[in-house]
Tab-separated table of C-alpha atoms and ligand atoms in Angstrom:
chain	number	residue	atom	x	y	z
A	925	VAL	CA	0.000	0.000	0.000
A	926	ILE	CA	1.279	3.443	-0.904
A	927	PRO	CA	0.931	6.190	1.738
A	928	PRO	CA	-1.037	9.293	0.653
A	929	ASP	CA	0.981	12.143	-0.906
A	930	GLU	CA	-0.454	14.919	1.202
A	931	SER	CA	0.604	13.417	4.548
A	932	PHE	CA	3.964	11.789	3.994
A	933	GLU	CA	6.999	13.041	2.149
A	934	THR	CA	9.158	10.509	0.327
A	935	PRO	CA	11.418	8.650	0.580
A	936	VAL	CA	9.750	6.960	3.504
A	937	ALA	CA	9.957	3.369	4.708
A	938	VAL	CA	6.649	1.543	4.990
A	939	VAL	CA	5.868	-1.602	6.944
A	940	ASP	CA	2.848	-3.837	6.416
A	941	VAL	CA	1.964	-4.905	9.953
A	942	ALA	CA	-0.282	-7.797	8.858
A	943	VAL	CA	2.692	-9.352	7.031
A	944	VAL	CA	4.943	-8.748	10.048
A	945	ARG	CA	2.477	-10.602	12.287
A	946	ARG	CA	2.106	-13.455	9.829
A	947	ASN	CA	5.889	-13.802	9.463
A	948	ALA	CA	6.317	-13.836	13.251
A	949	GLU	CA	3.638	-16.486	13.711
A	950	ARG	CA	5.094	-18.660	10.944
A	951	ALA	CA	8.606	-18.518	12.431
A	952	VAL	CA	7.316	-19.529	15.863
A	953	ARG	CA	5.223	-22.333	14.373
A	954	VAL	CA	7.866	-23.890	12.107
A	955	LEU	CA	10.499	-23.766	14.846
A	956	ALA	CA	8.156	-25.175	17.493
A	957	GLN	CA	7.491	-28.128	15.176
A	958	ALA	CA	11.245	-28.796	15.217
A	959	GLY	CA	11.341	-28.355	19.024
A	960	LEU	CA	13.132	-24.995	18.871
A	961	LYS	CA	12.549	-21.515	20.265
A	962	TRP	CA	12.650	-18.438	18.072
A	963	ARG	CA	14.947	-15.769	19.470
A	964	PRO	CA	14.803	-13.195	16.646
A	965	HIS	CA	17.679	-10.808	16.061
A	966	ILE	CA	16.171	-7.325	16.362
A	967	LYS	CA	18.942	-5.627	14.355
A	968	THR	CA	16.584	-5.966	11.378
A	969	HIS	CA	13.835	-3.693	12.743
A	970	LYS	CA	15.239	-1.811	15.797
A	971	CYS	CA	11.659	-1.019	16.770
A	972	LEU	CA	9.783	-1.671	20.033
A	973	GLN	CA	6.412	-2.248	18.356
A	974	VAL	CA	7.876	-4.943	16.089
A	975	ALA	CA	9.640	-6.590	19.032
A	976	GLN	CA	6.321	-6.613	20.868
A	977	ILE	CA	4.685	-8.405	17.930
A	978	GLN	CA	7.478	-11.006	17.979
A	979	ILE	CA	6.991	-11.578	21.703
A	980	GLU	CA	3.197	-11.787	21.387
A	981	ALA	CA	3.654	-14.353	18.613
A	982	GLY	CA	5.656	-16.512	21.031
A	983	ALA	CA	9.326	-15.570	20.573
A	984	GLY	CA	11.457	-16.991	23.380
A	985	GLY	CA	13.608	-13.952	24.057
A	986	LEU	CA	15.340	-11.526	21.701
A	987	THR	CA	18.831	-11.281	20.210
A	988	VAL	CA	20.774	-8.001	20.054
A	989	ALA	CA	24.190	-6.932	18.787
A	990	THR	CA	24.848	-3.586	20.501
A	991	PRO	CA	24.482	-2.116	24.001
A	992	ARG	CA	21.951	0.367	22.606
A	993	GLU	CA	19.825	-2.455	21.196
A	994	ALA	CA	20.018	-4.235	24.568
A	995	GLU	CA	19.052	-1.128	26.556
A	996	VAL	CA	16.075	-0.401	24.325
A	997	MET	CA	14.820	-3.983	24.056
A	998	ALA	CA	15.055	-4.405	27.844
A	999	GLN	CA	11.923	-2.211	27.910
A	1000	VAL	CA	9.856	-4.986	26.329
A	1001	CYS	CA	11.728	-8.220	26.995
A	1002	ASP	CA	13.474	-9.690	30.023
A	1003	ASP	CA	15.391	-12.418	28.181
A	1004	LEU	CA	18.136	-10.957	25.987
A	1005	LEU	CA	21.045	-12.532	24.161
A	1006	LEU	CA	23.947	-10.290	23.181
A	1007	ALA	CA	25.270	-12.149	20.144
A	1008	TYR	CA	28.373	-10.017	19.877
A	1009	PRO	CA	31.633	-10.098	21.859
A	1010	PRO	CA	31.354	-7.361	24.550
A	1011	VAL	CA	34.890	-6.060	24.100
A	1012	GLY	CA	35.778	-2.650	25.542
A	1013	PRO	CA	34.976	-1.364	29.043
A	1014	THR	CA	32.056	0.909	28.191
A	1015	LYS	CA	30.216	-1.721	26.170
A	1016	LEU	CA	30.620	-4.255	28.923
A	1017	ASP	CA	29.544	-1.766	31.604
A	1018	ARG	CA	26.399	-0.882	29.694
A	1019	VAL	CA	25.228	-4.441	29.217
A	1020	LEU	CA	26.022	-5.397	32.807
A	1021	ALA	CA	23.998	-2.381	33.969
A	1022	LEU	CA	20.784	-3.581	32.307
A	1023	PRO	CA	17.760	-3.705	34.630
A	1024	GLU	CA	17.924	-6.501	37.196
A	1025	GLN	CA	14.935	-8.417	35.822
A	1026	VAL	CA	16.702	-8.969	32.477
A	1027	ARG	CA	18.093	-12.467	32.090
A	1028	LEU	CA	21.177	-11.599	30.053
A	1029	THR	CA	23.253	-14.075	28.057
A	1030	ILE	CA	26.454	-13.032	26.321
A	1031	ALA	CA	28.217	-14.805	23.472
A	1032	LEU	CA	31.992	-14.494	23.283
A	1033	ASP	CA	34.952	-16.224	21.707
A	1034	SER	CA	38.101	-15.125	23.547
A	1035	ARG	CA	39.720	-15.524	26.936
A	1036	GLU	CA	40.153	-11.730	27.105
A	1037	ALA	CA	36.404	-11.162	26.703
A	1038	LEU	CA	35.565	-13.893	29.219
A	1039	ASP	CA	38.045	-12.626	31.825
A	1040	ALA	CA	36.755	-9.060	31.496
A	1041	LEU	CA	33.179	-10.317	31.798
A	1042	ILE	CA	33.992	-12.316	34.933
A	1043	THR	CA	35.716	-9.307	36.523
A	1044	GLY	CA	32.876	-6.956	35.536
A	1045	ALA	CA	30.190	-9.344	36.758
A	1046	GLN	CA	31.981	-9.850	40.071
A	1047	SER	CA	32.345	-6.132	40.721
A	1048	ARG	CA	28.709	-5.453	39.863
A	1049	GLY	CA	27.400	-8.470	41.737
A	1050	VAL	CA	25.548	-9.859	38.682
A	1051	ARG	CA	25.764	-13.312	37.073
A	1052	PRO	CA	25.221	-13.210	33.287
A	1053	GLY	CA	24.899	-16.316	31.187
A	1054	VAL	CA	27.719	-17.181	28.771
A	1055	LEU	CA	27.660	-18.921	25.402
A	1056	ILE	CA	30.899	-19.818	23.679
A	1057	GLU	CA	30.707	-18.773	20.028
A	1058	VAL	CA	32.085	-21.362	17.624
A	1059	ASP	CA	32.974	-20.770	13.967
A	1060	MET	CA	31.059	-23.250	11.842
A	1061	GLY	CA	32.370	-22.137	8.465
A	1062	MET	CA	31.517	-18.448	8.130
A	1063	ARG	CA	35.006	-17.414	9.294
A	1064	ARG	CA	33.889	-14.246	11.077
A	1065	VAL	CA	33.851	-14.645	14.863
A	1066	GLY	CA	33.906	-17.859	16.880
A	1067	VAL	CA	36.575	-20.210	18.183
A	1068	PRO	CA	38.040	-22.485	15.507
A	1069	ASP	CA	37.858	-25.891	17.185
A	1070	VAL	CA	36.451	-28.015	19.972
A	1071	GLU	CA	39.629	-27.733	22.091
A	1072	THR	CA	39.399	-23.946	22.285
A	1073	ALA	CA	35.644	-24.114	22.842
A	1074	ALA	CA	36.126	-26.592	25.701
A	1075	ALA	CA	38.875	-24.499	27.315
A	1076	LEU	CA	36.674	-21.383	27.362
A	1077	ALA	CA	33.591	-23.341	28.415
A	1078	SER	CA	35.390	-24.883	31.379
A	1079	GLU	CA	36.735	-21.521	32.504
A	1080	ALA	CA	33.192	-20.142	32.359
A	1081	GLN	CA	31.808	-23.183	34.155
A	1082	ALA	CA	34.409	-22.854	36.912
A	1083	SER	CA	33.615	-19.200	37.633
A	1084	PRO	CA	30.943	-18.406	40.217
A	1085	HIS	CA	30.401	-15.022	38.544
A	1086	VAL	CA	29.033	-16.230	35.195
A	1087	ASP	CA	26.666	-19.013	34.256
A	1088	TYR	CA	27.982	-21.276	31.455
A	1089	ARG	CA	24.952	-22.092	29.306
A	1090	GLY	CA	26.291	-23.513	26.059
A	1091	ILE	CA	27.360	-22.560	22.574
A	1092	LEU	CA	26.363	-20.238	19.750
A	1093	PHE	CA	27.098	-20.252	16.028
A	1094	TYR	CA	25.950	-18.176	13.061
A	1095	PRO	CA	25.716	-20.013	9.730
A	1096	GLY	CA	26.106	-16.825	7.682
A	1097	HIS	CA	28.075	-18.720	5.022
A	1098	ILE	CA	24.949	-20.679	4.024
A	1099	ARG	CA	23.459	-18.292	1.476
A	1100	THR	CA	22.952	-20.523	-1.488
A	1101	THR	CA	19.797	-22.076	-2.862
A	1102	GLY	CA	18.489	-25.602	-3.399
A	1103	SER	CA	20.752	-28.633	-3.243
A	1104	ASP	CA	23.844	-26.569	-2.397
A	1105	ARG	CA	22.081	-25.378	0.735
A	1106	ASP	CA	20.993	-28.913	1.623
A	1107	SER	CA	24.525	-30.265	1.430
A	1108	MET	CA	25.937	-27.353	3.460
A	1109	VAL	CA	23.261	-27.945	6.107
A	1110	ARG	CA	24.185	-31.652	6.239
A	1111	GLY	CA	27.863	-30.755	6.684
A	1112	LEU	CA	26.958	-28.319	9.455
A	1113	ALA	CA	24.790	-30.947	11.186
A	1114	GLY	CA	27.712	-33.400	11.261
A	1115	ARG	CA	30.136	-30.855	12.729
A	1116	LEU	CA	27.585	-29.727	15.316
A	1117	THR	CA	26.822	-33.261	16.474
A	1118	SER	CA	30.475	-34.001	17.030
A	1119	LEU	CA	31.062	-30.670	18.809
A	1120	ILE	CA	28.149	-31.268	21.195
A	1121	GLU	CA	29.355	-34.838	21.875
A	1122	HIS	CA	32.897	-33.708	22.616
A	1123	LEU	CA	31.724	-31.009	25.006
A	1124	SER	CA	29.310	-33.394	26.725
A	1125	ASP	CA	32.083	-35.997	27.151
A	1126	ARG	CA	34.050	-33.384	29.070
A	1127	GLY	CA	31.202	-32.481	31.394
A	1128	LEU	CA	30.420	-29.331	29.390
A	1129	ARG	CA	27.125	-30.350	27.817
A	1130	PRO	CA	25.596	-27.224	26.233
A	1131	GLU	CA	22.115	-26.630	27.597
A	1132	VAL	CA	21.689	-23.916	24.954
A	1133	VAL	CA	22.773	-24.324	21.332
A	1134	SER	CA	21.903	-21.033	19.653
A	1135	GLY	CA	22.091	-20.976	15.860
A	1136	GLY	CA	20.236	-20.243	12.701
A	1137	SER	CA	19.628	-17.436	10.259
A	1138	THR	CA	16.868	-16.539	7.822
A	1139	PRO	CA	18.314	-18.616	4.941
A	1140	THR	CA	18.421	-21.669	7.253
A	1141	LEU	CA	15.040	-21.045	8.945
A	1142	TRP	CA	13.317	-23.821	6.998
A	1143	SER	CA	16.179	-26.286	7.623
A	1144	MET	CA	16.450	-26.039	11.405
A	1145	SER	CA	14.868	-29.444	11.979
A	1146	GLU	CA	17.898	-30.929	10.202
A	1147	LEU	CA	20.339	-29.520	12.752
A	1148	PRO	CA	20.321	-31.872	15.739
A	1149	GLY	CA	20.972	-30.405	19.151
A	1150	VAL	CA	20.106	-26.794	18.268
A	1151	THR	CA	17.742	-25.318	20.859
A	1152	GLU	CA	16.992	-21.879	19.402
A	1153	CYS	CA	17.082	-20.055	16.064
A	1154	ARG	CA	17.956	-16.365	15.781
A	1155	ALA	CA	16.495	-15.627	12.309
A	1156	GLY	CA	16.066	-11.845	12.198
A	1157	THR	CA	15.685	-10.711	8.583
A	1158	TRP	CA	12.658	-13.016	8.234
A	1159	ILE	CA	10.432	-10.519	10.069
A	1160	TYR	CA	10.575	-8.130	7.060
A	1161	ASN	CA	12.370	-10.137	4.340
A	1162	ASP	CA	13.930	-8.416	1.342
A	1163	ARG	CA	15.037	-8.896	-2.250
A	1164	ASP	CA	18.016	-11.012	-1.196
A	1165	ILE	CA	15.917	-13.458	0.806
A	1166	ALA	CA	13.446	-13.784	-2.088
A	1167	ALA	CA	16.337	-14.315	-4.540
A	1168	LEU	CA	17.516	-17.181	-2.326
A	1169	GLY	CA	14.071	-18.757	-2.584
A	1170	VAL	CA	13.554	-18.467	1.179
A	1171	CYS	CA	10.528	-16.123	1.023
A	1172	GLU	CA	7.815	-15.196	-1.462
A	1173	PRO	CA	7.270	-11.573	-2.531
A	1174	SER	CA	4.099	-11.647	-0.404
A	1175	ASP	CA	6.299	-12.234	2.693
A	1176	GLN	CA	8.134	-8.931	2.165
A	1177	ALA	CA	6.788	-6.610	4.866
A	1178	TYR	CA	9.067	-3.607	4.231
A	1179	ALA	CA	9.564	-1.293	1.277
A	1180	VAL	CA	10.787	2.231	0.662
A	1181	CYS	CA	8.127	4.475	-0.859
A	1182	ALA	CA	9.697	6.807	-3.424
A	1183	THR	CA	8.483	9.412	-5.930
A	1184	VAL	CA	9.400	9.558	-9.603
A	1185	VAL	CA	11.267	12.846	-10.029
A	1186	SER	CA	12.587	12.543	-13.593
A	1187	ASN	CA	11.687	10.475	-16.653
A	1188	GLY	CA	13.292	12.384	-19.497
A	1189	LEU	CA	15.871	9.819	-20.567
A	1190	GLU	CA	14.951	6.817	-22.684
A	1191	GLY	CA	14.600	3.501	-20.863
A	1192	GLN	CA	14.774	4.842	-17.326
A	1193	ALA	CA	13.067	6.866	-14.613
A	1194	VAL	CA	14.605	8.415	-11.516
A	1195	VAL	CA	13.134	8.202	-7.997
A	1196	ASP	CA	14.012	10.113	-4.836
A	1197	ALA	CA	15.317	7.012	-3.006
A	1198	GLY	CA	19.043	6.510	-3.448
A	1199	SER	CA	21.787	4.976	-1.350
A	1200	LYS	CA	20.676	7.053	1.682
A	1201	ALA	CA	17.309	5.268	1.730
A	1202	LEU	CA	17.890	1.896	0.062
A	1203	ALA	CA	21.584	1.366	0.948
A	1204	LYS	CA	24.030	0.215	-1.696
A	1205	GLU	CA	24.429	-3.463	-0.927
A	1206	ALA	CA	24.995	-5.819	-3.817
A	1207	LEU	CA	22.454	-8.587	-4.284
A	1208	ARG	CA	23.848	-11.819	-2.879
A	1209	GLY	CA	21.563	-14.086	-4.896
A	1210	GLU	CA	21.212	-13.955	-8.675
A	1211	GLY	CA	20.423	-10.579	-10.238
A	1212	PHE	CA	21.753	-7.023	-10.278
A	1213	GLY	CA	20.936	-3.574	-8.928
A	1214	PHE	CA	20.006	-2.260	-5.496
A	1215	GLY	CA	16.302	-2.978	-5.195
A	1216	GLU	CA	13.205	-3.673	-7.262
A	1217	VAL	CA	9.774	-2.121	-7.656
A	1218	GLN	CA	7.210	-4.052	-5.635
A	1219	GLY	CA	4.825	-5.850	-7.992
A	1220	ARG	CA	7.135	-5.165	-10.975
A	1221	PRO	CA	10.194	-7.347	-10.363
A	1222	GLU	CA	11.394	-6.635	-13.903
A	1223	VAL	CA	11.990	-3.002	-12.868
A	1224	VAL	CA	15.258	-2.866	-10.967
A	1225	VAL	CA	17.047	0.068	-9.351
A	1226	ARG	CA	19.999	-0.089	-11.721
A	1227	SER	CA	22.177	2.483	-9.974
A	1228	VAL	CA	22.028	4.795	-6.990
A	1229	SER	CA	23.578	8.061	-5.940
A	1230	GLU	CA	22.845	9.462	-2.512
A	1231	GLU	CA	19.363	10.834	-3.270
A	1232	HIS	CA	18.700	9.326	-6.716
A	1233	GLY	CA	17.701	5.831	-7.692
A	1234	VAL	CA	17.689	5.031	-11.414
A	1235	LEU	CA	14.954	2.575	-12.420
A	1236	ASP	CA	15.802	0.406	-15.407
A	1237	LEU	CA	12.700	0.286	-17.629
A	1238	SER	CA	14.347	-1.685	-20.441
A	1239	ARG	CA	12.445	-4.869	-19.623
A	1240	SER	CA	9.094	-3.185	-18.954
A	1241	ASP	CA	6.328	-1.336	-20.863
A	1242	TRP	CA	5.540	0.680	-17.773
A	1243	ARG	CA	6.321	4.401	-18.161
A	1244	PRO	CA	5.903	6.102	-14.779
A	1245	GLN	CA	4.720	9.707	-14.627
A	1246	ILE	CA	6.495	12.480	-12.755
A	1247	GLY	CA	5.117	12.519	-9.215
A	1248	GLU	CA	4.006	8.879	-9.317
A	1249	ARG	CA	4.820	6.921	-6.168
A	1250	VAL	CA	6.351	3.456	-6.128
A	1251	LEU	CA	7.367	0.987	-3.458
A	1252	ILE	CA	10.920	-0.342	-3.698
A	1253	VAL	CA	12.074	-3.514	-1.956
A	1254	PRO	CA	15.743	-3.110	-1.016
A	1255	ASN	CA	18.350	-5.846	-1.406
A	1256	HIS	CA	19.191	-5.933	2.305
A	1257	VAL	CA	16.438	-4.642	4.544
A	1258	CYS	CA	18.430	-4.369	7.805
A	1259	VAL	CA	20.792	-1.775	6.356
A	1260	SER	CA	17.922	0.192	4.781
A	1261	VAL	CA	16.016	0.281	8.100
A	1262	ASN	CA	19.120	1.627	9.796
A	1263	LEU	CA	19.044	4.630	7.409
A	1264	GLN	CA	15.482	5.676	8.325
A	1265	ASP	CA	14.333	8.111	11.012
A	1266	ARG	CA	11.200	6.010	11.481
A	1267	VAL	CA	8.985	3.606	9.557
A	1268	LEU	CA	5.368	4.169	8.595
A	1269	ALA	CA	3.410	1.202	9.842
A	1270	PHE	CA	0.238	0.340	7.936
A	1271	GLN	CA	-2.399	-1.512	9.908
A	1272	ASP	CA	-6.205	-1.686	9.600
A	1273	SER	CA	-6.173	1.113	6.977
A	1274	VAL	CA	-4.286	3.449	9.326
A	1275	TRP	CA	-0.726	4.789	8.942
A	1276	ALA	CA	1.311	5.295	12.107
A	1277	PRO	CA	4.907	6.434	12.493
A	1278	TRP	CA	6.909	3.883	14.485
A	1279	GLU	CA	10.187	5.106	15.936
A	1280	LEU	CA	13.450	3.145	15.744
A	1281	PRO	CA	15.042	3.836	19.130
A	1282	ALA	CA	17.533	0.950	18.950
A	1283	ARG	CA	19.368	2.632	16.041
A	1284	GLY	CA	22.681	4.316	16.732
A	1285	ARG	CA	24.907	4.047	19.777
A	1286	GLY	CA	22.691	5.853	22.279
A	1287	PRO	CA	23.256	9.085	24.169
A	1288	PHE	CA	26.849	10.241	24.322
A	1289	VAL	CA	28.131	9.927	27.883
A	1290	PRO	CA	31.765	11.006	28.228
A	1291	SER	CA	33.757	8.688	30.468
A	1292	GLN	CA	35.022	10.217	33.719
B	2200	PLP	C1	25.075	-13.317	15.161
B	2200	PLP	C2	23.851	-13.240	14.317
B	2200	PLP	N1	22.767	-13.951	14.657
B	2200	PLP	C3	21.630	-13.916	13.935
B	2200	PLP	C4	21.531	-13.136	12.797
B	2200	PLP	C5	20.241	-13.129	11.998
B	2200	PLP	O1	20.398	-13.737	10.751
B	2200	PLP	P1	19.491	-13.330	9.504
B	2200	PLP	O2	19.828	-11.910	9.184
B	2200	PLP	O3	19.891	-14.274	8.412
B	2200	PLP	O4	18.099	-13.494	9.902
B	2200	PLP	C6	22.636	-12.390	12.392
B	2200	PLP	C7	22.585	-11.567	11.179
B	2200	PLP	O5	23.493	-10.909	10.785
B	2200	PLP	C8	23.833	-12.441	13.175
B	2200	PLP	O6	24.922	-11.742	12.832
């Protein structure tokens, strides 16, 4: 649905709340069938109203990446996972200072981070949960092998100041479609089973095995031992997730509404959404450009400058008029959301601005 011209200036991000609710309910349902909890990563939406919908749908806690996200989400949820190493004194201080009722779990992958957490927890008199992050093939963060995982897990288990709960991994390398994805998931399942067995043999059985992503959401039942899935992008979906065959266009809850501002050149039209509204992330699946017009997938945003998006009309008969509004689905929704001041939520024929308080780093507080 396109918001009315007279009330809302473009570019503006719009969210279809009915689709958000349906996506949340589907994630909870499919994961429950596999015996898992959904702990969505809120970096996708950064919005309290959307988090509330996830919780009402049955999410078992929320995942965050930054202290700001944790502080904001603590207002609506008392079970938070910081899936990011809390390195640096101010970051650690902020997460350890969350309200008392918040059951906080922190993922980390180094002795330095664990030691600092133990010291911080002891001096504050709190006892956060700890998950050891293991690299399962993405090669971003995570310990490389079972030996290192076991060493960190036993240090955590031995400390009275933290509560060793288990392990965490992020299968961000699984971004292919079809049979490629199936064989990567099988490989991951084998490595996970052996990791869990090794830890259990050493008295370090992980009570929590936190994993998953949107591209693996439909495969979680094939990953034995996993207890929760952190799929985040699924709440809105985007062009990337559709290109991977993981969602249908009707599951895309977010788009940027833009106005056609120029159509003088053959084969193209220009809209007022550029890299500062859509972001400039390459498509990871098959295809090109930086977004596509909702309902007209043959019309792609071929190039962007900061405030201009150039629509490629070469594969379409559609010739948009100056002033016409279109909805554009970005390649990567999380980065587009992070560029917006707010989103316009559409629900029961009403438009409402929803703020995004978990964006940014939070108020600047100089250290003493
Ligand atoms: C650590 C971690 N967990 C979960 C997620 C959510 O994955 P997705 O965006 O595929 O839903 C991300 C996404 O970047 C992540 O970095």
